[in-house]
Amino acid sequence: MEFVKVSQNGFVTTVTIDRPKALNALNEQVIKELEEAFDAISPETTRAIILTGGGEKSFVAGADIGFMQNMTKAEGEAWGTFANAVFRKIELCPIPVIAAINGYALGGGNEISMCCDIRLASDNAVFGQPEVGLGITPGFGGTQRLARVIGSLSKAKEIIYAARNIKAEEALRIGLVSAVYPQAELMAAANKLANDIAAQAPIAVRNCKRAINEGIEMDIDRGLRLEANIFGDCFLSEDQTEGMTAFLEKRKEKNFTN
Ligand code: CO8
């Protein structure tokens, strides 16, 4: 793949969008390669995924503006539909995905980060949905996910209507990211979190992702029934026996399976 690089370290897979000359802007090829990369990741060998951007300046500076400049209505709609399907695949990936946001996360960059489970940012990160300044709306989920992620319609509308970029500290304050690190420490922090996740029972972690993501779309009673059902499923796994036995035997080492 030309623009997406994949590396493996133990149970952690890192996917890097690597098109630094265009600040990792998303064109059709980048999105196709991202799909290919995520399709190839298996829970057999991966327990946590890190998604980041190549170079020092940018996570993803948005969809490729040159690629979109002369689109017709039909082409614009097809482009949005195609990319949304791939973004949704990332969101629904059963394995937790951490976005390590190492610079600009604008437009499609902010939108792809919001498909990830957890967002960590470097102190130079800049977030925003600048689309209205280009005469378009966010088209890769920004109008849908930003308010859901930060839990404030008012703040989401302010950011989107005024095309207002925000810095890492504000992103932290409004809950768009979970933590901010000096840029040189971001990947170490992302890897530490990924390894902390990878050390837990992987089936239980994947079940938590399902329960949280599906439950958030439900009323509380249906959500609690879903949780009870998924909780019950855990007792079908060897990891439940291993996890509880290790505790009762006061054993630190646990042999979790996938
Ligand atoms: N698309 C294409 N090329 C880009 C993009 C982009 N989004 N962002 C940066 N680049 C390119 C620049 O054109 C430049 O290329 P070149 O060297 O060939 O001139 C190179 O990357 C470096 O960029 P700059 O020289 O501009 O770097 P600066 O440090 O001066 O500025 C910025 C960095 C502030 C990030 C600036 O590049 C910028 O504003 N970029 C555009 C940000 C933006 O508007 N993003 C939103 C794009 S629209 C979008 O994401 C919509 C998604 C949904 C579409 C749905 C359709 C259905």
Short mmCIF file of C-alpha atoms and ligand atoms in Angstrom, two decimals:
data_model
loop_
_atom_site.label_atom_id
_atom_site.label_comp_id
_atom_site.label_asym_id
_atom_site.label_seq_id
_atom_site.Cartn_x
_atom_site.Cartn_y
_atom_site.Cartn_z
CA MET A 1 0.00 0.00 0.00
CA GLU A 2 1.28 3.47 -0.87
CA PHE A 3 -0.43 5.74 1.65
CA VAL A 4 -1.34 3.45 4.54
CA LYS A 5 1.31 1.63 6.55
CA VAL A 6 0.63 -1.17 9.00
CA SER A 7 2.97 -2.39 11.72
CA GLN A 8 2.62 -4.97 14.47
CA ASN A 9 4.11 -4.99 17.94
CA GLY A 10 2.88 -7.89 20.05
CA PHE A 11 -0.91 -7.69 20.10
CA VAL A 12 -0.95 -4.03 19.02
CA THR A 13 -1.41 -3.07 15.36
CA THR A 14 -0.55 0.48 14.28
CA VAL A 15 -2.17 1.86 11.13
CA THR A 16 -0.50 5.03 9.82
CA ILE A 17 -2.06 7.26 7.20
CA ASP A 18 1.12 8.28 5.45
CA ARG A 19 0.73 10.96 2.83
CA PRO A 20 2.67 13.75 4.56
CA LYS A 21 3.12 15.89 1.42
CA ALA A 22 -0.64 16.55 1.50
CA LEU A 23 -0.77 16.51 5.32
CA ASN A 24 -2.34 13.02 5.05
CA ALA A 25 -5.44 14.31 3.22
CA LEU A 26 -7.91 11.59 2.33
CA ASN A 27 -8.42 10.82 -1.33
CA GLU A 28 -10.07 7.71 -2.77
CA GLN A 29 -6.87 5.68 -2.71
CA VAL A 30 -6.18 6.49 0.94
CA ILE A 31 -9.70 5.44 1.94
CA LYS A 32 -9.44 2.21 -0.09
CA GLU A 33 -6.11 1.41 1.52
CA LEU A 34 -7.53 2.13 4.97
CA GLU A 35 -10.33 -0.34 4.27
CA GLU A 36 -7.81 -2.92 3.11
CA ALA A 37 -5.73 -2.39 6.26
CA PHE A 38 -8.68 -2.74 8.64
CA ASP A 39 -10.06 -5.76 6.72
CA ALA A 40 -6.74 -7.54 7.23
CA ILE A 41 -6.66 -7.06 11.02
CA SER A 42 -7.82 -10.11 12.96
CA PRO A 43 -8.78 -10.48 16.63
CA GLU A 44 -6.63 -13.63 16.57
CA THR A 45 -3.50 -11.50 16.50
CA THR A 46 -4.61 -7.98 17.45
CA ARG A 47 -6.12 -6.78 20.72
CA ALA A 48 -5.78 -3.02 20.20
CA ILE A 49 -5.29 -0.79 17.16
CA ILE A 50 -3.62 2.63 16.98
CA LEU A 51 -4.58 4.93 14.09
CA THR A 52 -2.20 7.83 13.49
CA GLY A 53 -0.82 10.14 10.81
CA GLY A 54 2.62 10.13 9.17
CA GLY A 55 4.93 13.12 9.63
CA GLU A 56 5.09 15.58 12.50
CA LYS A 57 2.50 18.11 11.45
CA SER A 58 -0.74 16.39 10.73
CA PHE A 59 -2.99 13.54 11.74
CA VAL A 60 -5.30 14.08 8.74
CA ALA A 61 -5.92 17.58 7.27
CA GLY A 62 -9.27 16.50 5.85
CA ALA A 63 -10.63 15.08 2.66
CA ASP A 64 -8.53 15.94 -0.38
CA ILE A 65 -9.88 19.29 -1.59
CA GLY A 66 -8.33 18.98 -5.06
CA PHE A 67 -9.97 15.59 -5.49
CA MET A 68 -13.39 17.07 -4.65
CA GLN A 69 -13.14 20.44 -6.42
CA ASN A 70 -15.04 19.56 -9.60
CA MET A 71 -17.42 16.92 -8.28
CA THR A 72 -21.03 16.78 -9.38
CA LYS A 73 -23.85 16.26 -6.89
CA ALA A 74 -23.95 12.55 -7.73
CA GLU A 75 -20.18 12.19 -7.37
CA GLY A 76 -20.19 14.08 -4.05
CA GLU A 77 -22.93 11.86 -2.69
CA ALA A 78 -21.18 8.70 -3.91
CA TRP A 79 -17.88 9.87 -2.36
CA GLY A 80 -19.57 10.54 0.99
CA THR A 81 -21.38 7.19 0.90
CA PHE A 82 -18.22 5.28 0.02
CA ALA A 83 -16.08 6.93 2.70
CA ASN A 84 -18.82 6.70 5.32
CA ALA A 85 -19.00 2.93 4.79
CA VAL A 86 -15.26 2.61 5.44
CA PHE A 87 -15.42 4.98 8.45
CA ARG A 88 -18.32 2.92 9.82
CA LYS A 89 -16.23 -0.21 9.38
CA ILE A 90 -13.55 1.38 11.58
CA GLU A 91 -16.19 2.38 14.14
CA LEU A 92 -17.68 -1.13 14.18
CA CYS A 93 -14.32 -2.91 14.20
CA PRO A 94 -14.67 -5.28 17.15
CA ILE A 95 -11.17 -4.44 18.41
CA PRO A 96 -10.66 -1.12 20.27
CA VAL A 97 -9.16 1.62 18.09
CA ILE A 98 -7.13 4.48 19.62
CA ALA A 99 -6.63 7.60 17.51
CA ALA A 100 -3.19 9.10 18.20
CA ILE A 101 -3.80 12.61 16.87
CA ASN A 102 -0.40 14.09 16.13
CA GLY A 103 -1.32 17.44 14.56
CA TYR A 104 -4.13 18.72 12.32
CA ALA A 105 -7.41 16.82 12.59
CA LEU A 106 -9.56 18.89 10.30
CA GLY A 107 -12.73 17.99 8.42
CA GLY A 108 -12.43 14.33 7.47
CA GLY A 109 -9.51 14.10 9.92
CA ASN A 110 -11.64 15.04 12.89
CA GLU A 111 -14.38 12.82 11.48
CA ILE A 112 -12.20 9.71 11.18
CA SER A 113 -10.86 10.29 14.71
CA MET A 114 -14.44 10.29 15.98
CA CYS A 115 -14.91 6.76 14.58
CA CYS A 116 -12.20 5.60 16.97
CA ASP A 117 -12.97 4.47 20.51
CA ILE A 118 -10.48 6.73 22.28
CA ARG A 119 -8.76 9.91 21.10
CA LEU A 120 -5.35 10.95 22.45
CA ALA A 121 -3.81 14.17 21.14
CA SER A 122 -0.43 15.80 20.96
CA ASP A 123 -0.16 19.34 22.31
CA ASN A 124 0.13 20.76 18.76
CA ALA A 125 -3.11 19.11 17.58
CA VAL A 126 -5.78 21.30 15.99
CA PHE A 127 -9.35 20.12 15.55
CA GLY A 128 -12.13 21.52 13.43
CA GLN A 129 -14.78 21.12 10.80
CA PRO A 130 -13.81 23.84 8.28
CA GLU A 131 -16.24 22.64 5.59
CA VAL A 132 -18.64 25.59 5.59
CA GLY A 133 -15.72 27.80 4.62
CA LEU A 134 -15.35 25.60 1.53
CA GLY A 135 -19.04 25.80 0.67
CA ILE A 136 -19.86 22.27 1.80
CA THR A 137 -21.12 20.49 4.91
CA PRO A 138 -19.11 17.94 6.82
CA GLY A 139 -19.71 14.77 4.82
CA PHE A 140 -17.94 11.98 6.67
CA GLY A 141 -20.14 11.99 9.77
CA GLY A 142 -19.20 15.31 11.41
CA THR A 143 -22.77 16.58 11.64
CA GLN A 144 -23.77 13.30 13.28
CA ARG A 145 -20.86 12.27 15.49
CA LEU A 146 -19.49 15.54 16.91
CA ALA A 147 -22.55 16.27 19.06
CA ARG A 148 -22.75 12.62 20.10
CA VAL A 149 -19.07 12.49 21.07
CA ILE A 150 -18.90 15.74 23.05
CA GLY A 151 -22.47 15.58 24.34
CA SER A 152 -23.20 19.24 23.54
CA LEU A 153 -25.33 20.30 20.57
CA SER A 154 -24.46 23.93 21.30
CA LYS A 155 -20.69 23.38 21.18
CA ALA A 156 -20.91 21.08 18.14
CA LYS A 157 -22.98 23.66 16.26
CA GLU A 158 -20.60 26.47 17.26
CA ILE A 159 -17.62 24.53 15.91
CA ILE A 160 -19.38 23.48 12.70
CA TYR A 161 -21.31 26.71 11.85
CA ALA A 162 -18.36 29.04 12.46
CA ALA A 163 -15.70 26.65 11.08
CA ARG A 164 -13.86 27.34 14.31
CA ASN A 165 -10.65 25.40 14.83
CA ILE A 166 -9.90 24.44 18.40
CA LYS A 167 -6.59 23.58 20.01
CA ALA A 168 -5.76 20.45 21.96
CA GLU A 169 -6.45 21.96 25.40
CA GLU A 170 -9.98 22.99 24.38
CA ALA A 171 -10.55 19.60 22.75
CA LEU A 172 -9.64 18.07 26.11
CA ARG A 173 -11.92 20.43 28.02
CA ILE A 174 -14.97 19.62 25.85
CA GLY A 175 -14.33 15.89 25.90
CA LEU A 176 -13.36 15.50 22.27
CA VAL A 177 -10.09 13.87 23.38
CA SER A 178 -9.25 11.94 26.54
CA ALA A 179 -5.73 13.23 27.07
CA VAL A 180 -3.09 15.55 25.65
CA TYR A 181 0.64 14.80 25.60
CA PRO A 182 3.76 16.62 24.43
CA GLN A 183 4.13 15.57 20.80
CA ALA A 184 7.27 13.52 21.45
CA GLU A 185 5.39 11.46 24.05
CA LEU A 186 2.15 10.82 22.16
CA MET A 187 3.01 7.49 20.53
CA ALA A 188 4.51 6.11 23.75
CA ALA A 189 1.28 7.06 25.57
CA ALA A 190 -0.86 5.50 22.82
CA ASN A 191 1.22 2.32 22.92
CA LYS A 192 1.00 2.14 26.71
CA LEU A 193 -2.79 2.44 26.59
CA ALA A 194 -2.99 -0.09 23.74
CA ASN A 195 -0.85 -2.55 25.72
CA ASP A 196 -2.93 -1.97 28.88
CA ILE A 197 -6.02 -2.89 26.81
CA ALA A 198 -4.21 -5.83 25.19
CA ALA A 199 -3.36 -7.24 28.64
CA GLN A 200 -7.06 -7.68 29.52
CA ALA A 201 -9.32 -10.56 28.50
CA PRO A 202 -9.83 -9.78 24.79
CA ILE A 203 -13.29 -11.30 24.45
CA ALA A 204 -14.46 -9.27 27.46
CA VAL A 205 -12.94 -6.10 25.98
CA ARG A 206 -14.65 -6.71 22.64
CA ASN A 207 -17.92 -7.41 24.47
CA CYS A 208 -17.57 -4.08 26.32
CA LYS A 209 -17.11 -2.26 23.01
CA ARG A 210 -20.29 -3.86 21.66
CA ALA A 211 -22.27 -3.14 24.81
CA ILE A 212 -21.19 0.52 24.93
CA ASN A 213 -21.56 1.26 21.21
CA GLU A 214 -24.89 -0.51 20.77
CA GLY A 215 -26.22 0.52 24.19
CA ILE A 216 -25.66 4.24 23.63
CA GLU A 217 -28.21 4.07 20.80
CA MET A 218 -30.86 2.46 23.05
CA ASP A 219 -33.07 3.51 25.93
CA ILE A 220 -31.62 2.54 29.33
CA ASP A 221 -33.84 -0.52 29.84
CA ARG A 222 -32.95 -2.08 26.49
CA GLY A 223 -29.33 -1.14 27.10
CA LEU A 224 -29.31 -2.91 30.46
CA ARG A 225 -30.86 -6.02 28.90
CA LEU A 226 -28.17 -5.95 26.23
CA GLU A 227 -25.51 -5.67 28.95
CA ALA A 228 -26.99 -8.60 30.91
CA ASN A 229 -26.99 -10.71 27.76
CA ILE A 230 -23.41 -9.81 26.85
CA PHE A 231 -22.32 -10.28 30.48
CA GLY A 232 -23.82 -13.78 30.37
CA ASP A 233 -21.91 -14.53 27.17
CA CYS A 234 -18.63 -13.96 29.02
CA PHE A 235 -19.30 -17.11 31.05
CA LEU A 236 -18.97 -19.10 27.81
CA SER A 237 -15.34 -17.97 27.53
CA GLU A 238 -12.25 -19.62 28.96
CA ASP A 239 -11.01 -16.14 29.84
CA GLN A 240 -13.68 -15.79 32.52
CA THR A 241 -12.46 -19.00 34.20
CA GLU A 242 -8.84 -17.94 33.81
CA GLY A 243 -9.40 -14.35 35.03
CA MET A 244 -11.32 -15.35 38.15
CA THR A 245 -9.10 -18.35 38.93
CA ALA A 246 -5.99 -16.17 38.64
CA PHE A 247 -7.51 -13.70 41.12
CA LEU A 248 -8.45 -16.41 43.62
CA GLU A 249 -5.02 -18.05 43.31
CA LYS A 250 -3.43 -14.57 43.81
CA ARG A 251 -1.65 -15.10 40.47
CA LYS A 252 -0.59 -12.00 38.48
CA GLU A 253 0.17 -13.82 35.19
CA LYS A 254 -2.97 -14.60 33.22
CA ASN A 255 -3.19 -16.69 30.08
CA PHE A 256 -5.98 -15.07 28.18
CA THR A 257 -6.96 -16.45 24.80
CA ASN A 258 -8.37 -14.62 21.84
N1 CO8 B 1 -6.66 18.51 0.69
C1 CO8 B 1 -5.69 18.54 -0.22
N2 CO8 B 1 -4.44 19.01 0.03
C2 CO8 B 1 -4.20 19.46 1.27
C3 CO8 B 1 -5.19 19.46 2.28
C4 CO8 B 1 -6.46 18.93 1.95
N3 CO8 B 1 -7.45 18.85 2.86
N4 CO8 B 1 -4.64 19.99 3.39
C5 CO8 B 1 -3.37 20.31 3.10
N5 CO8 B 1 -3.09 20.00 1.82
C6 CO8 B 1 -1.84 20.18 1.09
C7 CO8 B 1 -1.65 21.64 0.69
O1 CO8 B 1 -2.36 21.93 -0.50
C8 CO8 B 1 -0.15 21.70 0.51
O2 CO8 B 1 0.17 21.11 -0.72
P1 CO8 B 1 1.31 21.80 -1.66
O3 CO8 B 1 2.58 21.74 -0.84
O4 CO8 B 1 1.33 20.92 -2.87
O5 CO8 B 1 0.87 23.20 -1.90
C9 CO8 B 1 0.37 20.77 1.59
O6 CO8 B 1 -0.74 19.92 1.95
C10 CO8 B 1 0.81 21.49 2.84
O7 CO8 B 1 -0.25 22.32 3.26
P2 CO8 B 1 -0.06 23.88 3.58
O8 CO8 B 1 1.05 24.45 2.77
O9 CO8 B 1 -1.40 24.52 3.46
O10 CO8 B 1 0.40 23.79 5.10
P3 CO8 B 1 0.17 24.90 6.22
O11 CO8 B 1 1.00 24.45 7.40
O12 CO8 B 1 0.41 26.27 5.70
O13 CO8 B 1 -1.38 24.80 6.61
C11 CO8 B 1 -3.42 23.65 7.15
C12 CO8 B 1 -1.87 23.62 7.21
C13 CO8 B 1 -3.93 24.76 8.06
C14 CO8 B 1 -3.90 22.30 7.65
C15 CO8 B 1 -3.88 23.91 5.69
O14 CO8 B 1 -3.20 23.00 4.84
C16 CO8 B 1 -5.34 23.71 5.49
O15 CO8 B 1 -6.13 24.57 5.84
N6 CO8 B 1 -5.73 22.55 4.88
C17 CO8 B 1 -7.12 22.30 4.54
C18 CO8 B 1 -7.89 21.94 5.78
C19 CO8 B 1 -9.35 21.70 5.42
O16 CO8 B 1 -10.05 22.59 4.99
N7 CO8 B 1 -9.81 20.46 5.64
C20 CO8 B 1 -11.16 20.08 5.35
C21 CO8 B 1 -11.26 19.52 3.97
S1 CO8 B 1 -12.92 19.20 3.51
C22 CO8 B 1 -13.31 17.80 4.31
O17 CO8 B 1 -12.54 17.19 5.00
C23 CO8 B 1 -14.69 17.34 4.10
C24 CO8 B 1 -14.86 15.89 4.41
C25 CO8 B 1 -16.15 15.39 3.93
C26 CO8 B 1 -16.26 15.34 2.47
C27 CO8 B 1 -17.49 14.60 2.13
C28 CO8 B 1 -17.82 14.63 0.68
C29 CO8 B 1 -19.11 13.93 0.41
#
